XYZ file of C-alpha atoms in Angstrom:
390
model
C -14.549 -67.814 -30.997
C -16.634 -70.771 -29.952
C -18.743 -73.085 -32.066
C -21.274 -75.745 -31.164
C -20.690 -79.004 -33.012
C -23.823 -80.993 -33.953
C -22.836 -83.533 -31.292
C -23.211 -80.815 -28.643
C -19.513 -80.289 -27.896
C -17.699 -76.956 -28.177
C -15.023 -76.311 -30.800
C -12.716 -73.358 -30.124
C -11.191 -71.176 -32.851
C -8.311 -68.818 -32.068
C -5.507 -67.045 -33.857
C -1.896 -67.406 -32.786
C -0.131 -64.359 -31.351
C 3.310 -65.373 -32.622
C 2.419 -63.059 -35.507
C 3.083 -60.255 -32.969
C 6.282 -61.597 -31.394
C 7.117 -60.250 -27.949
C 9.786 -61.560 -25.601
C 8.624 -59.918 -22.358
C 5.445 -59.773 -20.336
C 5.105 -56.065 -21.084
C 5.274 -56.932 -24.763
C 2.530 -59.531 -24.368
C 0.273 -57.027 -22.623
C 0.907 -54.541 -25.435
C -0.104 -57.224 -27.976
C -3.467 -57.624 -26.304
C -4.095 -53.879 -26.467
C -2.619 -53.074 -29.871
C -3.549 -56.152 -31.893
C -5.819 -58.743 -30.292
C -8.573 -56.442 -29.052
C -8.734 -54.567 -32.385
C -9.140 -57.874 -34.233
C -11.976 -58.831 -31.891
C -13.715 -55.524 -32.514
C -13.416 -55.921 -36.283
C -15.170 -59.269 -35.990
C -17.953 -57.738 -33.913
C -17.488 -60.330 -31.195
C -17.710 -59.930 -27.432
C -15.129 -62.687 -27.032
C -12.159 -63.761 -29.159
C -9.886 -66.744 -28.665
C -6.148 -66.228 -28.977
C -3.463 -68.888 -29.139
C -0.996 -67.177 -26.879
C 2.748 -67.419 -27.546
C 4.782 -66.864 -24.385
C 8.533 -66.632 -24.937
C 10.915 -67.894 -22.269
C 11.284 -64.562 -20.439
C 7.553 -63.800 -20.469
C 6.696 -67.291 -19.221
C 9.311 -67.120 -16.480
C 8.023 -63.722 -15.303
C 4.515 -65.151 -14.958
C 5.615 -68.354 -13.223
C 7.646 -66.478 -10.619
C 5.102 -63.727 -9.934
C 1.527 -64.781 -9.085
C 0.445 -61.135 -9.091
C 1.629 -60.743 -12.680
C -0.232 -63.902 -13.680
C -3.441 -62.639 -12.132
C -2.855 -59.350 -13.911
C -2.591 -61.086 -17.274
C -5.786 -63.002 -16.624
C -7.544 -59.758 -15.688
C -6.252 -58.038 -18.826
C -7.507 -60.892 -21.021
C -10.948 -60.625 -19.477
C -10.992 -56.828 -19.758
C -10.203 -56.937 -23.463
C -12.699 -59.705 -24.295
C -10.032 -62.334 -24.963
C -9.771 -65.964 -23.910
C -6.993 -68.552 -24.030
C -7.504 -72.306 -24.324
C -4.294 -73.082 -26.225
C -0.667 -71.978 -26.219
C 1.949 -72.151 -28.959
C 4.928 -73.712 -27.184
C 7.060 -74.332 -30.293
C 9.241 -71.160 -30.435
C 11.242 -70.735 -27.233
C 12.616 -67.238 -27.758
C 13.803 -64.893 -30.484
C 10.876 -65.438 -32.851
C 10.875 -61.742 -33.661
C 14.582 -61.674 -34.507
C 15.766 -60.513 -37.921
C 16.932 -64.064 -38.608
C 15.169 -67.004 -36.979
C 15.892 -69.891 -39.380
C 17.295 -72.940 -37.511
C 17.211 -71.192 -34.114
C 13.520 -71.965 -33.717
C 14.355 -75.658 -33.148
C 16.363 -74.976 -29.996
C 16.183 -76.108 -27.286
C 14.933 -79.480 -28.488
C 13.431 -82.298 -26.466
C 16.865 -83.698 -25.573
C 17.580 -80.456 -23.698
C 16.164 -80.241 -20.134
C 15.166 -76.632 -20.788
C 12.495 -77.730 -23.268
C 10.840 -79.871 -20.581
C 11.094 -77.075 -18.025
C 9.612 -74.487 -20.390
C 6.746 -76.712 -21.524
C 5.933 -77.623 -17.931
C 5.787 -73.909 -17.118
C 3.462 -73.294 -20.059
C 1.130 -76.050 -18.887
C 0.934 -74.517 -15.422
C 0.261 -71.085 -16.867
C -2.435 -72.353 -19.201
C -4.212 -74.105 -16.344
C -4.400 -70.714 -14.630
C -5.454 -68.808 -17.763
C -8.273 -71.087 -18.958
C -11.737 -69.494 -18.851
C -13.792 -70.452 -15.835
C -16.103 -72.689 -17.852
C -13.294 -74.545 -19.672
C -11.397 -77.462 -18.145
C -9.219 -78.592 -21.076
C -6.263 -76.802 -22.638
C -3.614 -77.645 -25.218
C -0.003 -76.716 -25.924
C 1.751 -77.318 -29.253
C 5.461 -78.085 -29.219
C 8.567 -78.880 -31.228
C 8.445 -82.268 -33.049
C 11.374 -83.613 -30.977
C 14.247 -81.895 -32.840
C 15.685 -80.758 -36.140
C 16.747 -83.961 -37.907
C 20.523 -83.354 -37.910
C 20.643 -82.842 -34.150
C 19.023 -86.148 -33.231
C 20.646 -89.526 -32.590
C 19.651 -92.616 -30.619
C 20.743 -91.124 -27.313
C 18.812 -87.927 -28.039
C 15.741 -89.967 -28.954
C 15.878 -91.837 -25.647
C 16.333 -88.594 -23.722
C 13.375 -87.009 -25.519
C 11.155 -90.000 -24.774
C 12.057 -89.810 -21.091
C 11.399 -86.067 -21.022
C 7.974 -86.406 -22.613
C 7.073 -89.244 -20.281
C 8.029 -87.002 -17.369
C 5.914 -84.236 -18.856
C 2.900 -86.552 -18.979
C 3.374 -87.327 -15.297
C 3.565 -83.625 -14.496
C 0.363 -83.017 -16.434
C -1.320 -85.738 -14.383
C -0.244 -83.985 -11.195
C -1.380 -80.624 -12.544
C -4.868 -81.968 -13.195
C -5.060 -83.421 -9.701
C -4.071 -80.041 -8.285
C -6.175 -77.735 -10.476
C -8.918 -79.843 -12.047
C -7.704 -78.661 -15.473
C -6.551 -81.168 -18.097
C -3.665 -79.953 -20.267
C -2.529 -81.931 -23.318
C 0.575 -81.375 -25.430
C 0.858 -81.986 -29.182
C 4.030 -82.629 -31.174
C 3.771 -80.511 -34.335
C 5.233 -82.321 -37.388
C 7.284 -79.945 -39.533
C 9.387 -80.459 -42.677
C 13.055 -81.012 -41.872
C 12.445 -82.178 -38.322
C 12.799 -85.666 -36.849
C 9.016 -85.814 -37.020
C 8.395 -84.321 -40.463
C 5.072 -86.021 -41.210
C 2.136 -87.472 -39.322
C 3.486 -90.932 -40.184
C 6.786 -90.016 -38.509
C 4.894 -89.116 -35.332
C 3.294 -92.501 -34.781
C 6.344 -94.419 -33.572
C 7.620 -91.895 -30.976
C 4.133 -91.159 -29.669
C 3.382 -94.867 -29.388
C 6.665 -95.320 -27.553
C 5.681 -92.631 -25.039
C 2.354 -94.368 -24.663
C 0.377 -91.497 -23.106
C -2.279 -90.541 -25.666
C -4.305 -88.978 -22.860
C -1.565 -86.370 -22.442
C 0.802 -86.360 -25.430
C -0.586 -86.371 -28.950
C -0.235 -84.490 -32.225
C -0.719 -80.895 -33.319
C -1.712 -80.999 -36.983
C -0.547 -77.974 -38.945
C -2.216 -77.961 -42.352
C 0.595 -75.978 -44.017
C 3.149 -78.550 -42.872
C 0.865 -81.387 -43.939
C 0.520 -79.886 -47.406
C 4.209 -78.996 -47.773
C 5.103 -82.659 -47.293
C 2.395 -83.651 -49.805
C 0.515 -85.703 -47.235
C -3.020 -86.732 -48.102
C -5.353 -85.639 -45.272
C -7.515 -88.771 -45.420
C -4.531 -91.123 -45.365
C -2.841 -89.183 -42.578
C -5.886 -89.000 -40.325
C -6.837 -92.636 -40.920
C -3.327 -93.744 -39.952
C -3.401 -91.630 -36.792
C -6.776 -93.076 -35.832
C -5.584 -96.643 -36.434
C -2.556 -95.982 -34.208
C -4.761 -94.289 -31.563
C -2.775 -91.054 -31.812
C -5.040 -88.118 -30.898
C -5.057 -84.780 -32.705
C -5.048 -82.531 -29.655
C -4.984 -79.355 -31.727
C -4.908 -78.238 -35.356
C -3.281 -75.139 -36.777
C -5.110 -73.825 -39.822
C -2.532 -72.581 -42.321
C -1.784 -72.719 -46.034
C 1.489 -73.362 -47.869
C 2.869 -71.785 -51.036
C 2.203 -73.910 -54.148
C 3.902 -73.718 -57.555
C 2.387 -75.999 -60.168
C 5.083 -75.521 -62.840
C 8.388 -74.689 -61.113
C 10.418 -75.232 -64.294
C 8.992 -72.076 -65.856
C 11.129 -68.915 -65.468
C 8.134 -66.763 -64.513
C 7.215 -69.222 -61.733
C 10.744 -69.192 -60.332
C 10.734 -65.414 -60.434
C 7.472 -65.351 -58.496
C 8.825 -67.830 -55.941
C 11.988 -65.796 -55.487
C 9.913 -62.945 -54.057
C 9.081 -65.239 -51.098
C 12.733 -66.178 -50.448
C 13.416 -63.989 -47.421
C 16.053 -64.027 -44.663
C 13.979 -64.432 -41.505
C 12.350 -67.874 -41.547
C 13.152 -71.242 -43.088
C 10.900 -72.078 -46.015
C 11.462 -75.791 -46.480
C 10.551 -76.753 -50.047
C 9.290 -80.138 -51.210
C 8.224 -82.001 -54.329
C 7.212 -85.558 -55.128
C 8.880 -87.149 -58.156
C 8.541 -90.811 -59.141
C 6.741 -91.448 -55.861
C 9.595 -90.080 -53.722
C 9.547 -86.935 -51.581
C 12.464 -84.597 -52.330
C 13.301 -81.466 -50.392
C 15.562 -78.587 -49.471
C 15.854 -76.832 -46.129
C 14.985 -73.466 -47.633
C 13.472 -71.906 -50.734
C 16.725 -70.304 -51.856
C 18.624 -73.583 -52.408
C 15.644 -74.930 -54.345
C 15.757 -71.944 -56.680
C 19.535 -71.735 -57.003
C 20.213 -74.989 -58.810
C 19.148 -78.546 -59.452
C 18.570 -79.509 -55.829
C 14.917 -80.336 -56.554
C 13.306 -81.982 -59.567
C 11.235 -79.306 -61.271
C 8.965 -81.334 -63.516
C 6.462 -81.779 -60.660
C 4.797 -79.165 -58.395
C 6.702 -77.562 -55.539
C 5.362 -76.551 -52.156
C 7.152 -74.269 -49.723
C 6.692 -73.903 -45.976
C 5.488 -70.320 -46.096
C 2.296 -69.596 -44.181
C 0.391 -67.462 -46.698
C -2.754 -65.573 -45.612
C -5.746 -67.880 -45.754
C -8.085 -65.444 -47.454
C -5.592 -64.097 -50.006
C -3.829 -66.657 -52.179
C -0.701 -65.400 -53.973
C -1.184 -64.022 -57.459
C -0.725 -66.289 -60.463
C 1.370 -68.183 -61.360
C 1.470 -69.197 -57.668
C -1.327 -70.302 -55.398
C -1.839 -71.726 -51.903
C -2.868 -75.066 -50.417
C -6.140 -73.774 -48.994
C -7.809 -76.829 -50.526
C -5.720 -79.085 -48.272
C -6.789 -77.030 -45.253
C -10.451 -77.346 -46.254
C -10.172 -81.104 -46.785
C -8.408 -81.560 -43.452
C -10.882 -79.391 -41.568
C -13.798 -81.327 -43.036
C -12.285 -84.560 -41.782
C -11.409 -83.092 -38.390
C -14.718 -81.502 -37.419
C -17.202 -82.337 -40.177
C -18.039 -85.816 -38.963
C -20.321 -87.211 -36.300
C -17.858 -86.147 -33.615
C -14.920 -83.707 -33.848
C -11.428 -85.202 -33.978
C -10.148 -82.099 -32.171
C -11.780 -79.246 -30.289
C -8.976 -76.682 -30.630
C -8.331 -74.862 -33.925
C -5.837 -72.043 -34.378
C -5.160 -69.821 -37.388
C -1.378 -69.484 -37.516
C -0.200 -67.100 -40.214
C 2.909 -65.669 -38.557
C 4.585 -64.581 -41.810
C 2.685 -61.378 -42.593
C 5.830 -59.245 -42.296
C 7.851 -61.787 -44.313
C 5.587 -61.496 -47.346
C 6.936 -59.754 -50.447
C 7.023 -56.004 -49.655
C 3.999 -55.111 -51.764
C 1.854 -57.656 -49.865
C 2.907 -56.745 -46.334
C 0.562 -54.772 -44.069
C 2.016 -51.293 -43.637
C 0.207 -50.433 -40.420
C -1.400 -52.113 -37.413
C -4.839 -51.479 -38.838
C -4.034 -53.365 -42.034
C -2.663 -56.318 -40.071
C -5.788 -56.408 -37.904
C -7.927 -56.314 -41.048
C -6.002 -59.264 -42.508
C -6.212 -61.404 -39.374
C -9.926 -60.664 -39.056
C -10.394 -61.718 -42.689
C -8.595 -65.007 -42.029
C -10.774 -65.710 -39.007
C -13.879 -64.844 -41.012
C -12.887 -67.391 -43.648
C -12.274 -70.035 -40.971
C -15.616 -69.208 -39.343
C -17.417 -69.586 -42.657
C -15.769 -72.964 -43.268
C -16.918 -74.161 -39.857
C -20.490 -72.977 -40.211
C -20.624 -74.574 -43.678
C -19.748 -77.875 -41.970
C -22.757 -77.496 -39.703
C -21.151 -75.938 -36.636
C -23.019 -73.050 -35.001
C -21.159 -69.959 -33.879
C -21.796 -69.182 -30.212
C -22.028 -65.710 -28.643
């Protein structure tokens, strides 16, 4: 979906296909048929943006076979789909029964992360619509915190500097500009936007390497959108892409009924890092279960958990979502004189991790839910003065 900003520039809205995880190229093609095209039809649009997730094996198949790459481009066109952004954070296994800490491997100290991200940039340059010259890729925020030391930090900086050079060469070759954004996430080396400033300044390539701002992650770490965005602007760190998502919020976690409601979201597939602010200090656990099991977190102040809840359907009381943080952030990103980013992506990948009674039971229900999320995002954008384009 495309929108015209009052300044005349185009803002793209997509939804991320990691909600339909597939490890192979055949699986990706099936996603387009079974999920993405039905969502487009529900929205009544001739064209729908998707934030494509290409796992290692799918990406490698496309890189090594130009015919397959042309085939994917043809299939996107045939089904009324376009790609201006890729989700390069998960490497493989995102559809596994247990993902948890695996999603942070390989990290930026591993040469495979550089190789994979370089491949994604090349693929995106080939997949961009004919009238679009800029694409974005989101990526791991360096590493999970326990796997990162000074040597790893130096290696990651070198790898990202090399990536910037490769992106320069790619633009010279194709005329397409691809930028990569580190995506701050709770528990990682770069947990917050503030954590991103030093490593991105050290790399020193804001034209190529910037930040992917996920509004669920921002909210989970209790970051204030205005403070975060002002600090990024002062440091000249660009927001190359923003993922529109909402976290799980519990206002009174000391109450038994609130803990019972939270426990329904404690599931075995993904990490649900949980945070609270007490006496001005951020406290956290790596998952929701440890927060609920004992005294790991202070419970006299609100908790937020890294669980991407559907944008249009906040959890039932006594829980809610951080949709207000998303709205505040979006206003500051695209509601001003000029947009701070031109790529927006709805990223609710946890539909099948919801409590059983909230999960979609069929493809049609999932398509309905994704279409409802995109409708909400569209309405927020038009309320800010952007005009939806055909």
